[in-house]
Structures are given as C-alpha cells and as structure tokens.
Short mmCIF file of C-alpha atoms in Angstrom, two decimals:
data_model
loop_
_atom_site.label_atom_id
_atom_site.label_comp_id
_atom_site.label_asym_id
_atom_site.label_seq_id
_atom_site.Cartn_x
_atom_site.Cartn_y
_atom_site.Cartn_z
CA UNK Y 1 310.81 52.66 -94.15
CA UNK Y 2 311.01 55.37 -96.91
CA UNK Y 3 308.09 54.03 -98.46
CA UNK Y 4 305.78 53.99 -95.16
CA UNK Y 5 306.50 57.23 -94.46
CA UNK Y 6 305.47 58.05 -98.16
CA UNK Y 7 302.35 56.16 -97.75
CA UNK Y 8 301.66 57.88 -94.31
CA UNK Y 9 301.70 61.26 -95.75
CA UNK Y 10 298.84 60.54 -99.13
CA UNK Y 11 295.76 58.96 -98.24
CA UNK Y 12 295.84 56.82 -101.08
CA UNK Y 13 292.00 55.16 -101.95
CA UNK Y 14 291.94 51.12 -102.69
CA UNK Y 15 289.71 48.64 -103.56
CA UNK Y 16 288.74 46.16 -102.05
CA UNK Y 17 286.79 42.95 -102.63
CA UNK Y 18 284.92 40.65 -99.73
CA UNK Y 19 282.97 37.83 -99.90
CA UNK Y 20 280.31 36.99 -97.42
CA UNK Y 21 279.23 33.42 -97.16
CA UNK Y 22 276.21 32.21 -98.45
CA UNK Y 23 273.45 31.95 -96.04
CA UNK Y 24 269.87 31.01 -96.65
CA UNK Y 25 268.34 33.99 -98.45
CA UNK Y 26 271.80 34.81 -99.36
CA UNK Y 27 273.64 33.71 -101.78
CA UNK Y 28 277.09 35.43 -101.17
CA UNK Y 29 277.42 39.44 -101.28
CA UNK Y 30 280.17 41.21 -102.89
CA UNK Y 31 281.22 44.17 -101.47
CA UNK Y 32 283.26 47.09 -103.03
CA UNK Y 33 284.72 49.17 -100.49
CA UNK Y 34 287.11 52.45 -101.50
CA UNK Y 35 288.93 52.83 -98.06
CA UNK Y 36 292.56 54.53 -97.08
CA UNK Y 37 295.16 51.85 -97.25
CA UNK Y 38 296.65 52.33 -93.62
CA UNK Y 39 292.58 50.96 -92.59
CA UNK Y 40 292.82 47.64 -94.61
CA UNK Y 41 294.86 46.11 -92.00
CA UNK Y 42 291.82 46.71 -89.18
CA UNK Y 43 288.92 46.86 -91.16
CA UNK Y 44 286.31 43.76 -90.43
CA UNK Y 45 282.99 43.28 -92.52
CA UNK Y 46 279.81 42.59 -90.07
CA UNK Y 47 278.02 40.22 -92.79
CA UNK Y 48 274.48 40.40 -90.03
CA UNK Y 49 274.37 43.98 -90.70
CA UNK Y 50 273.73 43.88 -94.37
CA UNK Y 51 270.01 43.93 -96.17
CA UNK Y 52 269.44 40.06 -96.71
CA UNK Y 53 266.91 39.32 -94.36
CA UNK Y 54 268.74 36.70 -92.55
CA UNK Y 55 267.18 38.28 -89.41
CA UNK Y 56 263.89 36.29 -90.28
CA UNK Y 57 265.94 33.41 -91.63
CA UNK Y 58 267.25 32.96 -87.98
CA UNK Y 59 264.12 33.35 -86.78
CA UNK Y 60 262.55 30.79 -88.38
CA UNK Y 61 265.35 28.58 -87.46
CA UNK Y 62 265.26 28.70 -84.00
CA UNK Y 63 261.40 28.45 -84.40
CA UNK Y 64 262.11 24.77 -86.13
CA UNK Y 65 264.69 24.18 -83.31
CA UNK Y 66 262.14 24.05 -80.19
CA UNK Y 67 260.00 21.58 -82.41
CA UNK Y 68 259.82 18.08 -80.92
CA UNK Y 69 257.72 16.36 -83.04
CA UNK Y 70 256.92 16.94 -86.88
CA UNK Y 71 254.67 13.53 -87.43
CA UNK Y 72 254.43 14.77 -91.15
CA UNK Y 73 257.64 15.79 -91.69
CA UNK Y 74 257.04 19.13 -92.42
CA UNK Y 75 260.14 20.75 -91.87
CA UNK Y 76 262.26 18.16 -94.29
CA UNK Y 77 262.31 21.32 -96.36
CA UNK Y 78 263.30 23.87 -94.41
CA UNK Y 79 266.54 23.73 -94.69
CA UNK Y 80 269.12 26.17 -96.76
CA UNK Y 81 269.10 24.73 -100.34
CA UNK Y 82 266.11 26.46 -100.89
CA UNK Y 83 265.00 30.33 -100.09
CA UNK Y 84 263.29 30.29 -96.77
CA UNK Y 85 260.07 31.90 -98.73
CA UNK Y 86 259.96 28.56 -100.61
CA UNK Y 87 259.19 26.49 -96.88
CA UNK Y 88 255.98 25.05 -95.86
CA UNK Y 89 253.93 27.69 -94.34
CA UNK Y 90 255.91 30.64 -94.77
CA UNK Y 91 254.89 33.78 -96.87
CA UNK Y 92 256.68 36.31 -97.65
CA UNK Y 93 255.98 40.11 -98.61
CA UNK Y 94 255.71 41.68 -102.28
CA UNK Y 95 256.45 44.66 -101.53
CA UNK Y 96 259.81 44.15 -98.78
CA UNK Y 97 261.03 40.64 -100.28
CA UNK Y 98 262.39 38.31 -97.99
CA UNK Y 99 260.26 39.62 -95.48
CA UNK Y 100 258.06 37.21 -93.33
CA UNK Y 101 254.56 38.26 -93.48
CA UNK Y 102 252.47 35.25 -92.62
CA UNK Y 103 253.60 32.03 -90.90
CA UNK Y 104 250.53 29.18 -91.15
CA UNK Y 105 251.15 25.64 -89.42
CA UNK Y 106 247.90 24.67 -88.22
CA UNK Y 107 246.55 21.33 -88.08
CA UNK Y 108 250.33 19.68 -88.21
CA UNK Y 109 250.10 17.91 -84.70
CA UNK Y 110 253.87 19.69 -83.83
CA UNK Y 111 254.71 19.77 -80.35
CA UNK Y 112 257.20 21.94 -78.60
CA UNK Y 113 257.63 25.17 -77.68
CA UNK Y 114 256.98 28.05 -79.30
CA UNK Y 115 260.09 29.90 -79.65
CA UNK Y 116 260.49 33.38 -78.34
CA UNK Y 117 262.27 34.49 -81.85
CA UNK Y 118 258.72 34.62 -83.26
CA UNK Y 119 258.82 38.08 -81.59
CA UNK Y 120 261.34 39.43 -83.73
CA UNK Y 121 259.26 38.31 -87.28
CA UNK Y 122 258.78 41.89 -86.96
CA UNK Y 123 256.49 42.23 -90.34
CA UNK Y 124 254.37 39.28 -89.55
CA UNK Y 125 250.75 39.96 -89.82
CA UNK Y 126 249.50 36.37 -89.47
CA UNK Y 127 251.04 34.12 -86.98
CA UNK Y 128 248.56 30.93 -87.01
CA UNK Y 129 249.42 27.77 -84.84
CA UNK Y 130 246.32 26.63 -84.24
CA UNK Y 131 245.25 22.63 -83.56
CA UNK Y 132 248.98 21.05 -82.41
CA UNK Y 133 250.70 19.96 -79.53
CA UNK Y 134 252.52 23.21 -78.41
CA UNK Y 135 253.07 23.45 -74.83
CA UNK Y 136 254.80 26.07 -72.54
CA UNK Y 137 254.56 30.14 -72.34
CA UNK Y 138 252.99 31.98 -74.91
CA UNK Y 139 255.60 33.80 -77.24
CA UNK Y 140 255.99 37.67 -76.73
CA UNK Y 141 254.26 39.57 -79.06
CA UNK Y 142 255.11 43.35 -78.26
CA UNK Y 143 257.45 43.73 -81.38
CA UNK Y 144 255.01 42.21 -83.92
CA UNK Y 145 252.68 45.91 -84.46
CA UNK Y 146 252.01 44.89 -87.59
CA UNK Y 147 250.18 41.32 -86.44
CA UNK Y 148 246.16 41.11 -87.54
CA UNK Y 149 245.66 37.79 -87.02
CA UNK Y 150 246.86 35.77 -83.95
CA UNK Y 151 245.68 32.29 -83.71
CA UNK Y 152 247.33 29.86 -81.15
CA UNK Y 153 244.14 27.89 -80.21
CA UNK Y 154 243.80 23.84 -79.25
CA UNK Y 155 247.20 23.54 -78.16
CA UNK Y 156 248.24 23.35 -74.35
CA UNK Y 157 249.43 25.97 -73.65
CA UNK Y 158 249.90 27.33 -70.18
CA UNK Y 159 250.35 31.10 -69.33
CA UNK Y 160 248.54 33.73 -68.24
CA UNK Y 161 247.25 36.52 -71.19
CA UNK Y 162 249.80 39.20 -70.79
CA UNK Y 163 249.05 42.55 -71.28
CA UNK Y 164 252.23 43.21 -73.92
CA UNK Y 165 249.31 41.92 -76.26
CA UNK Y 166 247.61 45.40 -76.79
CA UNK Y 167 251.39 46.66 -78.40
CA UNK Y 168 249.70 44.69 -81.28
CA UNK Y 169 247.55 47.44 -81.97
CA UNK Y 170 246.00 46.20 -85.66
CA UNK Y 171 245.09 42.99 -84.52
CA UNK Y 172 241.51 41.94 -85.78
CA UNK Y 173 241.23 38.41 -85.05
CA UNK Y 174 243.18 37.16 -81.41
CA UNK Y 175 241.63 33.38 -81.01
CA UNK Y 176 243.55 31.42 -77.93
CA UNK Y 177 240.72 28.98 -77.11
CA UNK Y 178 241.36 25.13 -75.75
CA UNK Y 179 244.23 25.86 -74.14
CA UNK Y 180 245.09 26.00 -70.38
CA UNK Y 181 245.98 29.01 -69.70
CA UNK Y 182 245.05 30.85 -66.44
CA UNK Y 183 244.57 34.00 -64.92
CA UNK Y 184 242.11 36.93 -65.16
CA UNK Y 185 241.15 38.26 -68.64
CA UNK Y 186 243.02 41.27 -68.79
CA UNK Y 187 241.17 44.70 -68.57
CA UNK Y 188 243.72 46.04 -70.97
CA UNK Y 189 242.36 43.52 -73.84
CA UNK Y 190 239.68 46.89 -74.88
CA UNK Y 191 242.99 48.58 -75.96
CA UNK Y 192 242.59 46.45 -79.12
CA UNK Y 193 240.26 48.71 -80.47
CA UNK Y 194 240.32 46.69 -84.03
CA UNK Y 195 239.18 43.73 -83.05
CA UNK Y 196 236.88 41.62 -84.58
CA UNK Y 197 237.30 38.49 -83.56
CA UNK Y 198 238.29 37.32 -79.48
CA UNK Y 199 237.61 33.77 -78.58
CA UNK Y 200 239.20 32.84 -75.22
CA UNK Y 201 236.94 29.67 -74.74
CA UNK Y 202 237.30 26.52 -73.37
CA UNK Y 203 241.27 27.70 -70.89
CA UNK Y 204 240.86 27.85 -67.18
CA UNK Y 205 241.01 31.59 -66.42
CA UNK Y 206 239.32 33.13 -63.30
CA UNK Y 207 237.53 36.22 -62.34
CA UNK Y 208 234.47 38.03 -64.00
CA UNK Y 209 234.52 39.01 -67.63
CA UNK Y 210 235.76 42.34 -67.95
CA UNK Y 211 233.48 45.66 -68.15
CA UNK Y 212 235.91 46.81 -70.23
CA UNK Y 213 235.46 44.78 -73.66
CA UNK Y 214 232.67 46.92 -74.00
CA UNK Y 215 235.18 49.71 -75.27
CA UNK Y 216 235.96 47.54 -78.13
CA UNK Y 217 233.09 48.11 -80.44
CA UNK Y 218 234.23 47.09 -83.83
CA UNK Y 219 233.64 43.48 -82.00
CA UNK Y 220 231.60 40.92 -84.11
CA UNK Y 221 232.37 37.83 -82.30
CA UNK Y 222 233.11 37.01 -78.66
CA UNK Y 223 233.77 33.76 -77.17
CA UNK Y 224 234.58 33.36 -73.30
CA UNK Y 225 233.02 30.02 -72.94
CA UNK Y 226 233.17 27.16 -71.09
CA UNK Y 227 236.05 29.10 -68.50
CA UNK Y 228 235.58 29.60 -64.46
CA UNK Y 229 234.38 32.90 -65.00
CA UNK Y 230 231.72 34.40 -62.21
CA UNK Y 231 230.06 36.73 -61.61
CA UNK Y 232 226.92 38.88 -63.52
CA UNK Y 233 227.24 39.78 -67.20
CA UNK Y 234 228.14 43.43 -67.40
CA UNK Y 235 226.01 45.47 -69.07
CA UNK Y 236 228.95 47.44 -70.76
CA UNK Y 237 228.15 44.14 -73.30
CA UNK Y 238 224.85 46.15 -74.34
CA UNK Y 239 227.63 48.80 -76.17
CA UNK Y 240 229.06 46.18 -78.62
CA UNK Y 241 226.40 46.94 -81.53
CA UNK Y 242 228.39 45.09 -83.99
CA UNK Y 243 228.25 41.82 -82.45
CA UNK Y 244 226.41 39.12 -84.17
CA UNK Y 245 227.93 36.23 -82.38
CA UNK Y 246 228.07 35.80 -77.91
CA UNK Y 247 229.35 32.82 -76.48
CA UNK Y 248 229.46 33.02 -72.61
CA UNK Y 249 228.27 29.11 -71.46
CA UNK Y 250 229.89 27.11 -69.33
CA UNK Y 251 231.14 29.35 -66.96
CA UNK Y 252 229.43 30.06 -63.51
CA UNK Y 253 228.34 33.30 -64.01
CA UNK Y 254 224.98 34.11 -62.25
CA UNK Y 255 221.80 36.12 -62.45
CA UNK Y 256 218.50 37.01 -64.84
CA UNK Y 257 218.88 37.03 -68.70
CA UNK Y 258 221.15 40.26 -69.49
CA UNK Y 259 218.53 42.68 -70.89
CA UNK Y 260 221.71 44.95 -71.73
CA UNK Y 261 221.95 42.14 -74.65
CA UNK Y 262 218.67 43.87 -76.48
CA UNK Y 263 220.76 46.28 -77.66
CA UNK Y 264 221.93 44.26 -80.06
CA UNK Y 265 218.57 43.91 -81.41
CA UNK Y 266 220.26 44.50 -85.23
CA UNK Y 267 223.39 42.42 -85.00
CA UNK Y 268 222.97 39.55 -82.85
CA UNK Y 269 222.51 35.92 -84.41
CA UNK Y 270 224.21 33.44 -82.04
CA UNK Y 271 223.28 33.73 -77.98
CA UNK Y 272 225.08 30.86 -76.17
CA UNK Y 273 224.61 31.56 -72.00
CA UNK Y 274 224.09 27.46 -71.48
CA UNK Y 275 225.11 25.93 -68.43
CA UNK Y 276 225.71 28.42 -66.25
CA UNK Y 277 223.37 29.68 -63.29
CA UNK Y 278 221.10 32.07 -64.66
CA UNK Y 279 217.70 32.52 -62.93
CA UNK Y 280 214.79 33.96 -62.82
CA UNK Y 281 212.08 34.32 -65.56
CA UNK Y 282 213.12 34.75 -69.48
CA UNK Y 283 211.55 38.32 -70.65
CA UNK Y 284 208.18 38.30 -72.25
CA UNK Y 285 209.76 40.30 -75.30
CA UNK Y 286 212.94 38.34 -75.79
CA UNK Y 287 211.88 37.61 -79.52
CA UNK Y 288 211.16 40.98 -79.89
CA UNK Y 289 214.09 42.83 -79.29
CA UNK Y 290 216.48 39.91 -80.65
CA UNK Y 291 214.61 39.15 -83.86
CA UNK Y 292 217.80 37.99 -85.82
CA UNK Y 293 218.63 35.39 -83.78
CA UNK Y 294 219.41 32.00 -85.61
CA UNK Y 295 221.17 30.17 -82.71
CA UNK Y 296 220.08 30.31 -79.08
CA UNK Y 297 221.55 28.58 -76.14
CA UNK Y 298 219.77 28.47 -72.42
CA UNK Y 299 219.88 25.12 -71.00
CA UNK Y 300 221.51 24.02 -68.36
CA UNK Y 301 220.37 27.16 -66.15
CA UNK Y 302 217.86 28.15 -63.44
CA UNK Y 303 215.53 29.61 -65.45
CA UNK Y 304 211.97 29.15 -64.45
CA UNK Y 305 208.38 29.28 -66.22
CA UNK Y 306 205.12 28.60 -63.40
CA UNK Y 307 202.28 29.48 -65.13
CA UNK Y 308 200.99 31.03 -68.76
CA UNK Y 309 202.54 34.59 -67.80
CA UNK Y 310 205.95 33.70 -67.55
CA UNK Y 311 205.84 31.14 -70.94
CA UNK Y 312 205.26 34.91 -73.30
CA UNK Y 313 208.79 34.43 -74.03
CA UNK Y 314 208.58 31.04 -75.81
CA UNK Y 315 205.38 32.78 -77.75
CA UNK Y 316 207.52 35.93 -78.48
CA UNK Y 317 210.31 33.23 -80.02
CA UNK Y 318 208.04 33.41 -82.81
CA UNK Y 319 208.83 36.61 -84.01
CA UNK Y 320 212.98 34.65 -85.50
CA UNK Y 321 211.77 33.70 -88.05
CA UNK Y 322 215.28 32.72 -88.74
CA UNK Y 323 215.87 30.56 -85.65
CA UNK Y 324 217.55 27.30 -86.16
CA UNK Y 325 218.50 25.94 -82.93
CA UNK Y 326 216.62 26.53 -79.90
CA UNK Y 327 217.81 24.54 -76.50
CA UNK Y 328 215.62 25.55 -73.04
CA UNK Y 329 216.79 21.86 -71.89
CA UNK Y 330 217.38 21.42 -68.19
CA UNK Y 331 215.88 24.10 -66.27
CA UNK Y 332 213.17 24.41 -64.08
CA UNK Y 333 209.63 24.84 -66.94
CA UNK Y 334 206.88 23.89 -66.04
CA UNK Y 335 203.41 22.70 -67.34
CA UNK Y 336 202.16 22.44 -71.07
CA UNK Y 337 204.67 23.07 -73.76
CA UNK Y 338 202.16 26.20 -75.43
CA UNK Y 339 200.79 25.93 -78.52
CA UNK Y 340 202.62 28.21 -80.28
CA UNK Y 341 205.39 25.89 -80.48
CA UNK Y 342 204.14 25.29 -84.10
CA UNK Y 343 204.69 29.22 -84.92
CA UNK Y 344 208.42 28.75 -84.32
CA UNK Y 345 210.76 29.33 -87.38
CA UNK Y 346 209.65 27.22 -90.36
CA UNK Y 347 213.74 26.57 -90.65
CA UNK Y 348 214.37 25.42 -86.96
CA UNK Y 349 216.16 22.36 -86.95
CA UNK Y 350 216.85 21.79 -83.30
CA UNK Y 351 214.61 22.07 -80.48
CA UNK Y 352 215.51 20.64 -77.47
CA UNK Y 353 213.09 20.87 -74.02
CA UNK Y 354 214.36 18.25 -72.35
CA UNK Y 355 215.09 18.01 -68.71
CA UNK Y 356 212.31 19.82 -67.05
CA UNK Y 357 208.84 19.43 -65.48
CA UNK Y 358 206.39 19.51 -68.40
CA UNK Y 359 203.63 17.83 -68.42
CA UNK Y 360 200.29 17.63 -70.66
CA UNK Y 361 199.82 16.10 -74.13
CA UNK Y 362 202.24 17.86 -76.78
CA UNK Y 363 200.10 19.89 -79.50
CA UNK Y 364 199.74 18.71 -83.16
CA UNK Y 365 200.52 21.88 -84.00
CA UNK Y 366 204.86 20.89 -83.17
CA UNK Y 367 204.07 18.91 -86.77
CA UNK Y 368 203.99 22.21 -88.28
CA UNK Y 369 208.19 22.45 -87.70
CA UNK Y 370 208.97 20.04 -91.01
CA UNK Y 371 212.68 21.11 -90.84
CA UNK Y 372 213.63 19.74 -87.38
CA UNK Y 373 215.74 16.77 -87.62
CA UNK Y 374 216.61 17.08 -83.20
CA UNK Y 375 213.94 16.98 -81.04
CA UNK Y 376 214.41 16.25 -77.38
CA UNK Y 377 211.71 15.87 -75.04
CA UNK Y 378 212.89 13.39 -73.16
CA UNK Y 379 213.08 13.45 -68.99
CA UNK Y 380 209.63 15.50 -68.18
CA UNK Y 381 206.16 14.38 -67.50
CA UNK Y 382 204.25 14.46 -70.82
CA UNK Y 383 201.73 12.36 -71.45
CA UNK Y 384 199.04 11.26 -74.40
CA UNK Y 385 199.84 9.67 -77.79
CA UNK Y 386 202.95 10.75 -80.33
CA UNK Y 387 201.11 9.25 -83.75
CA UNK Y 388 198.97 12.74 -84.34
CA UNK Y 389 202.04 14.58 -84.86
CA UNK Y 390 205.56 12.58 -84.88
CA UNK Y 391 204.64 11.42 -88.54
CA UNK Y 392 204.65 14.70 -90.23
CA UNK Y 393 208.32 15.07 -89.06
CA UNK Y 394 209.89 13.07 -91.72
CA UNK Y 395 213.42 15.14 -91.41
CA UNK Y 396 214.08 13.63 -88.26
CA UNK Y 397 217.11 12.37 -87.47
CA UNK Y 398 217.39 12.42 -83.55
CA UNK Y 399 214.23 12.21 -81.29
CA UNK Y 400 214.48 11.63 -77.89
CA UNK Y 401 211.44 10.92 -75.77
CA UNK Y 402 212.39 8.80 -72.87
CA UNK Y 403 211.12 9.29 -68.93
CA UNK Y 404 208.06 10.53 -69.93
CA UNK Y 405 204.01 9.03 -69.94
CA UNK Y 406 203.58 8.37 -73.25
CA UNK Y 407 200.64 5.92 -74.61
CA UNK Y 408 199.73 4.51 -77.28
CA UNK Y 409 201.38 1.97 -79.98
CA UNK Y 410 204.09 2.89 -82.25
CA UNK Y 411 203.76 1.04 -85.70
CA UNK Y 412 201.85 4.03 -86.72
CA UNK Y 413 204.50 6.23 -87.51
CA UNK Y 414 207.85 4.54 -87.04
CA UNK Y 415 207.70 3.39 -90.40
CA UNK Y 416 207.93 7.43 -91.53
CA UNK Y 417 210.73 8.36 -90.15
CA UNK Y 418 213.42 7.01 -92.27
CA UNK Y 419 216.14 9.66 -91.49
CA UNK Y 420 216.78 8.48 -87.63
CA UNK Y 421 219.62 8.15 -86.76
CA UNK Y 422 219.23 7.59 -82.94
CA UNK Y 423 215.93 6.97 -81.48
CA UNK Y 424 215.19 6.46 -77.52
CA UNK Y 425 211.93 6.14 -76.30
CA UNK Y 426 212.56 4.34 -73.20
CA UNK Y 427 210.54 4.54 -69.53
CA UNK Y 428 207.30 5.45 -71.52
CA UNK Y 429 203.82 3.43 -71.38
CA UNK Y 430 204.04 2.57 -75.31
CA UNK Y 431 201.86 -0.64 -75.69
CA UNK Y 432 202.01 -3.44 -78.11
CA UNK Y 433 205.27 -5.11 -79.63
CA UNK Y 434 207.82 -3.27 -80.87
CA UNK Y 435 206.27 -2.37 -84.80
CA UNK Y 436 208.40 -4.84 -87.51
CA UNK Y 437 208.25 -1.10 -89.97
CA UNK Y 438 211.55 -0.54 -87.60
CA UNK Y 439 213.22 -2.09 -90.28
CA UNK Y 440 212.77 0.75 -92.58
CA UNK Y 441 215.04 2.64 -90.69
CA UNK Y 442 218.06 1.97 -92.34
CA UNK Y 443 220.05 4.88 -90.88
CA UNK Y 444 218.93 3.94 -87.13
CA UNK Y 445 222.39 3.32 -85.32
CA UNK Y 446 220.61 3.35 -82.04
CA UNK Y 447 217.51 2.76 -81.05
CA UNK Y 448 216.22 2.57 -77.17
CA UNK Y 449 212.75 1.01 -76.88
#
C-alpha cells in the first residue's frame, strides 16, 4: 500500500515492448512506447492503425475471395508467404511502397464478383479486368481519384453507369464495352473532362446519346456501338476536334449523314454509323471535308443514290487518299457503279457495295485498286463480263459476286487469283464448265459456283 501511494504521487516513464503479428506486408512491428506506469495496465495497441499498408493487403483479399473460378490458377500465389507486390497482376508504387497502383487481370477467364473493396485501393490508377467472366454490379469507384485507366469490358456485367464515376476526375481511358449493362448514358459522363478514350459498345443501354459528351474535348476515341440508342446524332459531336476515331453503328438512331461530323475535317480517321437508319442522300463533299479518313462504315442504312447528282459523294471519296475500308453495302443505290471507282485510294483494301440495286457492266477502271483483297458485289443487278478487270486484282482474297447477271466464262482469270480464300459466284449466267485452273487456288476454303 505504501508503495502505491508512492507510485501514485511520481509519474514514473517505462518502457515498453509490443509485438504485432506478422501480416502480409508485415513482418512483425516493434514498438517502443515511454508511457506512465499507472497506464500499462489499460493501454491496448491498434496494430490496423500503423503504416504497413495492410489496408490494400485486405483489399486485395477480399477481391480474391468473391472469385469463383481461377481456370489458371492464378491466385495459387497470392497468399502471405510472399509480399502482396510480388502477386500476379499487382503493382505497386515507387514512390509510397506497398501502395497498390495498378491491378491487371485481363484475359484470365475469372468469374465472380467484383468486390466492392476495390473502392478503397485508394492509389490505384489502373484497375483493368477486361475479357473474364465477372458478373454482378459494377464496383464503386468514387474513392479511387487517382484512377486513369478503367477497363472492365467483355465481362457480364449488369448495372446501370452510375454517376459516382465523374469523382474519378483523371481518368483518360473508361472502356466498359460487351457487357450488359443498362440504362441511359449518363449526362454527367462530360464531367470527365480528361478523357481520351470512352467505349460503351456492344451493353444494352437506352435513350439518345448524350449532347453533353461534346463538353469533353480532349476526346480521341468514342465508341457507343451496337447499343439501343435512338434518336438523331447531336451536333454537339461537331465540338470534339480531337477525335480521330467514331463508332456509333448498330444502334437505331435515325436521320441524314451528321454534317456536324465535318468539323472534324483534321482529326477524323475511323467513321462507323453502319446499320442503323440513316437516310437521305450522302453529301456531294463528304471526301472533302473528311479527307483523313482511312475507315468508313455506312451499310446497313437508308441511304439513297437515284441518279448521277446524288453519286458526287462516291466521286468526292477520291479525295482519302488514305482510305482502306469503304462499306456502302445494303442500302438503297442505284444504277452504274461510276467510273471513278478506279480513283479510290491506291491502299483500299475493302470495298464492299453489296446489297443494293446496281445495275450496268462494272468499269475496267475497279482494276486500277491492286490492294483490295474484299470485294463484295454480290446481291444487285450487274451485268456484262468480269475477265476485263477481275484479273488485275491478284491481292484478292474474298470476292463475292453472287445474285447478279454476269456472262461470260471464267477460266480466264480464275487461274490469277491465287490469294482467295472464299469465292461465291453463285445465281450468275457464267457459261461453260467450271475452269480446271481452280486448282491453283490453294488457299480457296470456299468456293460457291
């Protein structure tokens, strides 16, 4: 009793030693703590609280706990015999070690869920799921302000786009395509003003595409394709100078070509507006005022051509001279194919004018386009011979000219073409037998006569 009372009147200073326990990224922390003696008997040592990062190593751990199905065994290693920086697909930071900063397990065919602790990875600045088997809600995001890159796409998810995604402020790359998730594009999505990249193809959202992406101008590519989206294309679109690459088909958005899109006249390479309903004549000048273009995508619409005046667009095509693909297939053309067909990018490798109501004799001039190796003219009304011209394109590898009047025989210039692949010239008026040179074709997988 004497010696309590002694004690109670100094505040005498202790040491005192705790251990604790080793946890991955870890291994065991001594702490030194000078304290008055009366406190030992109450004091308790909160090991969550101290600097070892075990905030991300839980993280990560309930990540791997929602997974269902690791077909490659990916996760064998991540476990706590070896720093959680050392596992599969993790990354950690330089500069703040310990610290998640990039977590990449794409093309791993997991399934699951995607836990809601990603949320709290709060230095991650690539989060990249892309091509598995995750299912359920999409994880929150509005903690993770330093995220750039965000890419949960062909997985099945089903959720609606919430608008806690524009907290991530410096994200330049958000790609959430072949999915099914639902709902309207948010308007809020032009609050990501660092965007580069936004690809929302190929989910089953509803509603028009929103006015306000326009806002987001650093923009360089922009997929929204193959959705249920209706509606006209807004001409807010024309704003996004920076944007070499469009991909709006597939949806059921409706009519004339968006002239708003000349804008672009600098930036844009890659056009895709196929199988929607667009209508209505293509402009005269579209060559003109998109002269970059190396990829463009129409078919599948309403658009029409009736007589020489509405074909100036296919002569103004001449003027991209870096054009590669070019597809006017299944809409409503009609009469000759012009001859300026032959003026078309020396580099074009698809052409495909299938599916309307052409008719004449195709120019010699189309031998002038040595680089195509897809040509589809199949299902219009053209008539006359093939040999003049079909020879000079040795490249070919696809040619399709069934349901049409075509004359003439064929061992001419079969014999030439000894990169096809698939060949279908079926529901013509070929004559004679079919030419024995067909055995030159070694590639030829399938062949229609």
């Amino acid at each position: 009793m004497h010696l309590k009372r002694a004690l109670s009147r100094y505040i005498l200073q202790v040491t005192m030693v705790s251990t604790c326990p080793k946890r991955p990224g870890n291994p065991g922390v001594l702490i030194l703590l000078t304290l008055p003696l009366l406190l030992l008997g109450a004091i308790k040592i909160n090991c969550a609280t101290l600097p070892d990062n075990s905030t991300d190593v839980l993280c990560l751990q309930a990540f791997r706990h929602e997974i269902t199905s690791d077909p490659f065994g990916w996760f064998i290693s991540w476990n706590s015999s070896a720093n959680h920086c050392l596992w599969p697909g993790v990354i950690c930071s330089r500069a703040h070690p310990g610290r998640v900063v990039a977590l990449q397990l794409f093309g791993l065919y997991l399934a699951g869920q995607i836990s809601s602790s990603i949320g709290n990875l709060t230095f991650l600045r690539t989060l990249n799921l892309s091509t598995n088997g995750f299912s359920g809600r999409l994880p929150p995001l509005k903690h993770l302000q330093k995220l750039q890159v965000l890419d949960l796409s062909v997985n099945q998810l089903q959720d609606s786009i919430p608008d806690a995604i524009t907290n991530c402020s410096n994200l330049r790359i958000v790609d959430l395509a072949t999915n099914i998730l639902v709902g309207e594009i948010p308007p809020k999505l032009s609050l990501l003003y660092n965007l580069s990249h936004l690809r929302l193809s190929r989910n089953n959202p509803i509603g028009v595409i929103p006015p306000t992406l326009g806002n987001i101008t650093s923009i360089q590519r922009l997929g929204l394709a193959y959705n249920n989206l209706t509606g006209t294309i807004p001409d807010e679109l024309g704003k996004l100078t920076n944007m070499r690459m469009l991909a709006l088909g597939g949806n059921r958005l409706s009519g004339g070509f968006p002239r708003c899109l000349f804008n672009l006249s600098k930036s844009l390479q890659v056009l895709g507006l196929e199988s929607n309903m667009l209508s209505k004549q293509l402009p005269p000048n579209i060559g003109d005022a998109l002269p970059n273009l190396q990829e463009l995508y129409l078919n599948t619409n309403v658009f029409e051509a009736i007589d020489i005046q509405s074909w100036e667009f296919f002569s103004a095509l001449t003027n991209c001279t870096s054009l590669e693909w070019l597809s006017l297939a299944e809409n409503q053309l009609h009469g000759a194919i012009p001859n300026t067909i032959g003026n078309l990018s020396s580099i074009l490798d698809y052409l495909y004018l299938g599916g309307n109501e052409l008719s004449g004799t195709v120019l010699p001039s189309i031998g002038n386009l040595r680089n195509l190796t897809f040509l589809g003219l199949g299902n219009n009304n053209l008539t006359g011979t093939v040999e003049e011209w079909i020879g000079k394109l040795i490249k070919l590898q696809h040619l399709n000219l069934q349901m049409n009047s075509f004359i003439g025989p064929l061992a001419s210039f079969l014999g030439q073409l000894t990169q096809l692949i698939d060949l279908d010239l079926g529901n013509n008026k070929f004559e004679g037998p079919i030419p024995s040179n067909i055995g030159n074709l070694q590639q030829l997988s399938d062949f229609e006569p």
